[in-house]
């Protein structure tokens, strides 16, 4: 087998590259998760829905800041909210968001000095 046999032509690559609208939406989504407090909130919500009081205690931020970050995540479509009596209960917008957060943290965990790096590529 020649090396050229493994090379995809430009047309094949163009079919696999997402369109501009998808790339823009993904950029906004990833930008929302680029904030440490918002990423911590999303990581907490990956384990199940929680109210603002529980999230405030979990991330160690002031309640107004947590509420503001949750509002941004909600506007970005990453978080949903429902009323439970007087409480507002937050959840991730779907399992795909939870997988994104989990994979990002898992990948980052292997880049922290002193932690083993994964040698396998997830499938």
Rosetta silent file (secondary structure, phi, psi, omega in degrees, C-alpha in Angstrom):
SEQUENCE: XXXXXXXXXXXXXXXXXXXXXXXXXXXXXXXXXXXXXXXXXXXXXXXXXXXXXXXXXXXXXXXXXXXXXXXXXXXXXXXXXXXXXXXXXXXXXXXXXXXXXXXXXXXXXXXXXXXXXXXXXXX
SCORE:     score description
SCORE:     0.000 S_00000001
   1 L     0.000  133.754  179.368    0.000    0.000    0.000 S_00000001
   2 L   -88.009  155.629  178.663    1.317    3.399   -0.929 S_00000001
   3 H   -59.939  -34.949 -178.331    1.188    6.404    1.394 S_00000001
   4 H   -64.938  -24.977  179.828   -0.963    8.205   -1.170 S_00000001
   5 H   -64.969  -23.826 -179.251   -3.666    5.542   -0.807 S_00000001
   6 H   -91.539   -4.263 -175.760   -4.388    6.807    2.723 S_00000001
   7 L   -89.016  126.875  176.115   -4.705   10.453    1.733 S_00000001
   8 L   -79.798  143.352  176.831   -8.220   11.841    1.409 S_00000001
   9 L   -80.376  169.588 -175.329   -8.773   14.211   -1.473 S_00000001
  10 H   -58.876  -36.998 -179.304  -10.014   17.761   -0.898 S_00000001
  11 H   -62.983  -41.658  177.596  -13.585   16.814   -1.808 S_00000001
  12 H   -62.425  -42.729 -179.790  -13.678   14.112    0.918 S_00000001
  13 H   -65.944  -39.356  179.515  -12.370   16.563    3.503 S_00000001
  14 H   -62.831  -33.360  178.795  -14.895   19.226    2.516 S_00000001
  15 H   -68.456  -27.180 -177.638  -17.708   16.760    3.107 S_00000001
  16 H   -93.015  -15.339 -179.409  -16.483   16.169    6.670 S_00000001
  17 L   -82.433  127.193 -179.251  -15.872   19.814    7.620 S_00000001
  18 L   -66.531  156.543  179.621  -18.941   21.347    9.297 S_00000001
  19 L   -71.030  168.284 -177.246  -20.560   24.407    7.784 S_00000001
  20 H   -58.698  -41.392 -178.134  -20.011   27.961    8.999 S_00000001
  21 H   -63.761  -40.203  179.765  -23.255   28.110   10.990 S_00000001
  22 H   -68.330  -42.246  179.522  -22.395   24.942   12.915 S_00000001
  23 H   -63.999  -41.860  177.953  -18.849   26.132   13.611 S_00000001
  24 H   -62.439  -44.856  179.671  -20.148   29.508   14.846 S_00000001
  25 H   -63.285  -41.530  178.903  -22.699   27.844   17.132 S_00000001
  26 H   -65.667  -36.663  178.859  -20.048   25.480   18.519 S_00000001
  27 H   -63.583  -42.900  177.924  -17.697   28.410   19.114 S_00000001
  28 H   -64.285  -45.791 -179.530  -20.347   30.226   21.166 S_00000001
  29 H   -59.439  -49.061 -179.895  -21.167   27.047   23.094 S_00000001
  30 H   -66.638  -33.392  176.305  -17.516   26.310   23.892 S_00000001
  31 H   -62.836  -38.737  177.111  -16.971   29.965   24.794 S_00000001
  32 H   -61.942  -38.243 -178.377  -19.748   29.716   27.387 S_00000001
  33 H   -83.408   -4.804 -178.836  -18.005   26.716   28.942 S_00000001
  34 L   -75.953  -11.916  177.418  -14.608   28.466   28.852 S_00000001
  35 L   -83.698  130.365 -177.259  -15.417   30.329   32.085 S_00000001
  36 H   -56.531  -41.932 -179.269  -14.236   28.392   35.191 S_00000001
  37 H   -67.626  -42.960  179.833  -17.417   29.026   37.199 S_00000001
  38 H   -65.692  -37.236  177.400  -19.707   28.058   34.322 S_00000001
  39 H   -66.374  -40.432  176.467  -17.681   24.902   33.666 S_00000001
  40 H   -62.603  -41.957  178.242  -17.894   23.978   37.363 S_00000001
  41 H   -61.718  -45.278  179.236  -21.660   24.564   37.306 S_00000001
  42 H   -63.574  -37.733  178.409  -22.034   22.382   34.218 S_00000001
  43 H   -64.999  -39.997  176.644  -19.899   19.679   35.847 S_00000001
  44 H   -63.680  -42.784 -178.044  -22.163   19.722   38.912 S_00000001
  45 H   -72.774  -17.564  175.924  -25.248   19.508   36.724 S_00000001
  46 L   -64.724  -19.384  179.304  -23.750   16.575   34.804 S_00000001
  47 L   -93.893   -1.545  178.798  -24.540   14.557   37.953 S_00000001
  48 L   134.793  167.436 -176.947  -28.189   15.615   37.985 S_00000001
  49 L   -70.520  148.877 -178.285  -30.440   18.603   38.483 S_00000001
  50 E  -149.328  158.507  176.574  -29.814   20.971   41.383 S_00000001
  51 E   -93.554  174.338 -175.678  -31.095   24.246   42.748 S_00000001
  52 H   -62.713  -37.438 -179.766  -29.130   27.482   43.123 S_00000001
  53 H   -61.007  -46.324  179.643  -28.439   26.909   46.824 S_00000001
  54 H   -66.427  -40.474 -179.308  -26.772   23.545   46.171 S_00000001
  55 H   -67.950  -38.194  177.534  -24.844   24.899   43.183 S_00000001
  56 H   -60.459  -44.943  178.825  -23.650   27.926   45.152 S_00000001
  57 H   -66.022  -38.561 -176.392  -22.260   25.665   47.872 S_00000001
  58 H   -68.790  -39.813 -176.096  -20.705   23.298   45.340 S_00000001
  59 H   -95.327  -11.120  176.615  -18.800   25.903   43.318 S_00000001
  60 L    69.979   31.019  178.076  -17.974   28.246   46.193 S_00000001
  61 L  -114.516  163.640  178.657  -19.185   31.388   44.440 S_00000001
  62 L   -67.625  146.904 -177.917  -21.602   34.081   45.587 S_00000001
  63 H   -55.220  -45.010  179.015  -25.275   33.399   44.913 S_00000001
  64 H   -61.300  -37.464  178.709  -25.734   36.421   42.591 S_00000001
  65 H   -66.652  -42.412  178.798  -22.733   35.319   40.517 S_00000001
  66 H   -62.228  -44.246  178.892  -24.046   31.746   40.283 S_00000001
  67 H   -61.380  -41.352  179.470  -27.459   33.022   39.208 S_00000001
  68 H   -64.720  -44.355  179.198  -25.886   35.230   36.564 S_00000001
  69 H   -64.998  -40.177  177.510  -23.764   32.369   35.190 S_00000001
  70 H   -63.226  -37.502  176.923  -26.774   30.040   35.146 S_00000001
  71 H   -61.992  -42.309  178.450  -28.702   32.683   33.218 S_00000001
  72 H   -65.227  -43.204  178.756  -25.967   32.844   30.589 S_00000001
  73 H   -63.625  -36.002  178.974  -25.839   29.056   30.308 S_00000001
  74 H   -68.178  -44.929  178.750  -29.612   29.021   29.954 S_00000001
  75 H   -63.073  -31.340  178.981  -29.604   31.668   27.214 S_00000001
  76 L   -79.043   -7.099  178.888  -26.937   29.665   25.379 S_00000001
  77 L    82.661   15.527 -179.513  -29.198   26.609   25.500 S_00000001
  78 L   -92.021  -20.756 -175.298  -26.854   24.564   27.683 S_00000001
  79 E  -132.475  145.107  173.173  -29.046   24.549   30.795 S_00000001
  80 E  -115.515  161.883  179.205  -32.777   24.243   31.413 S_00000001
  81 E  -137.635  145.075  175.083  -34.730   25.381   34.457 S_00000001
  82 E  -139.871  154.576  177.797  -38.001   24.277   36.022 S_00000001
  83 E   -87.488  137.122  173.002  -39.970   25.404   39.058 S_00000001
  84 E  -131.683   88.446 -173.440  -40.295   23.088   42.045 S_00000001
  85 L    68.827 -122.167  179.071  -42.432   25.003   44.499 S_00000001
  86 L   -90.534   -9.317 -177.605  -40.476   28.127   45.353 S_00000001
  87 E   -91.288  151.663  168.488  -37.195   26.721   44.048 S_00000001
  88 E  -106.136  126.573 -177.270  -35.787   26.872   40.555 S_00000001
  89 E  -110.306  128.374 -176.417  -34.109   23.612   39.627 S_00000001
  90 E  -104.093  150.156  177.130  -31.455   23.575   36.913 S_00000001
  91 E  -148.498  157.645  173.224  -30.372   20.719   34.647 S_00000001
  92 E   -67.572  151.314 -174.170  -28.160   20.312   31.608 S_00000001
  93 L   -69.985  -10.918  177.872  -30.079   20.686   28.356 S_00000001
  94 L   171.855  170.088 -177.727  -29.423   17.091   27.356 S_00000001
  95 H   -64.487  -27.657  178.829  -27.059   14.150   27.607 S_00000001
  96 H   -64.475  -35.715  177.500  -24.897   15.501   24.786 S_00000001
  97 H   -67.768  -41.799  177.203  -24.038   18.552   26.914 S_00000001
  98 H   -61.060  -41.460  178.371  -23.125   16.272   29.815 S_00000001
  99 H   -64.623  -40.204  178.902  -20.864   14.206   27.540 S_00000001
 100 H   -60.502  -47.863 -179.529  -19.183   17.367   26.254 S_00000001
 101 H   -64.503  -46.128 -179.190  -18.462   18.615   29.783 S_00000001
 102 H   -61.572  -45.578 -179.689  -17.323   15.188   31.002 S_00000001
 103 H   -65.981  -39.686  178.797  -15.010   14.651   28.025 S_00000001
 104 H   -61.980  -45.374  179.964  -13.530   18.150   28.307 S_00000001
 105 H   -69.260  -37.409  178.100  -12.732   17.644   31.988 S_00000001
 106 H   -63.816  -45.788  179.361  -11.448   14.108   31.379 S_00000001
 107 H   -63.699  -44.396  179.901   -9.149   15.314   28.595 S_00000001
 108 H   -64.510  -35.837 -179.933   -7.930   18.254   30.676 S_00000001
 109 H   -61.138  -27.390  178.341   -7.291   15.956   33.643 S_00000001
 110 L   -82.368   -5.253  178.782   -4.706   14.092   31.595 S_00000001
 111 L  -105.176   -0.439  178.104   -2.826   17.316   30.939 S_00000001
 112 L   -80.213  129.202 -179.862   -2.425   18.266   34.583 S_00000001
 113 L   -55.651  137.639  178.259    1.169   17.699   35.752 S_00000001
 114 L    91.643   -7.519  177.092    1.527   14.621   37.929 S_00000001
 115 L  -105.527  142.723 -179.701   -1.492   12.827   36.460 S_00000001
 116 L   -66.287  143.886  176.013   -1.061    9.955   34.017 S_00000001
 117 L   -90.159  142.327  176.397   -1.814   10.624   30.365 S_00000001
 118 L   -76.594  136.679  178.287   -4.172    8.367   28.527 S_00000001
 119 L  -101.123   -9.482 -179.820   -2.546    6.559   25.635 S_00000001
 120 L   -93.899  153.400  177.270   -5.780    5.289   24.106 S_00000001
 121 L  -102.717  122.561 -179.088   -7.969    7.220   21.746 S_00000001
 122 L   -62.573  144.858  178.610  -11.653    7.092   22.697 S_00000001
 123 L  -106.966    0.000    0.000  -13.903    5.607   20.046 S_00000001
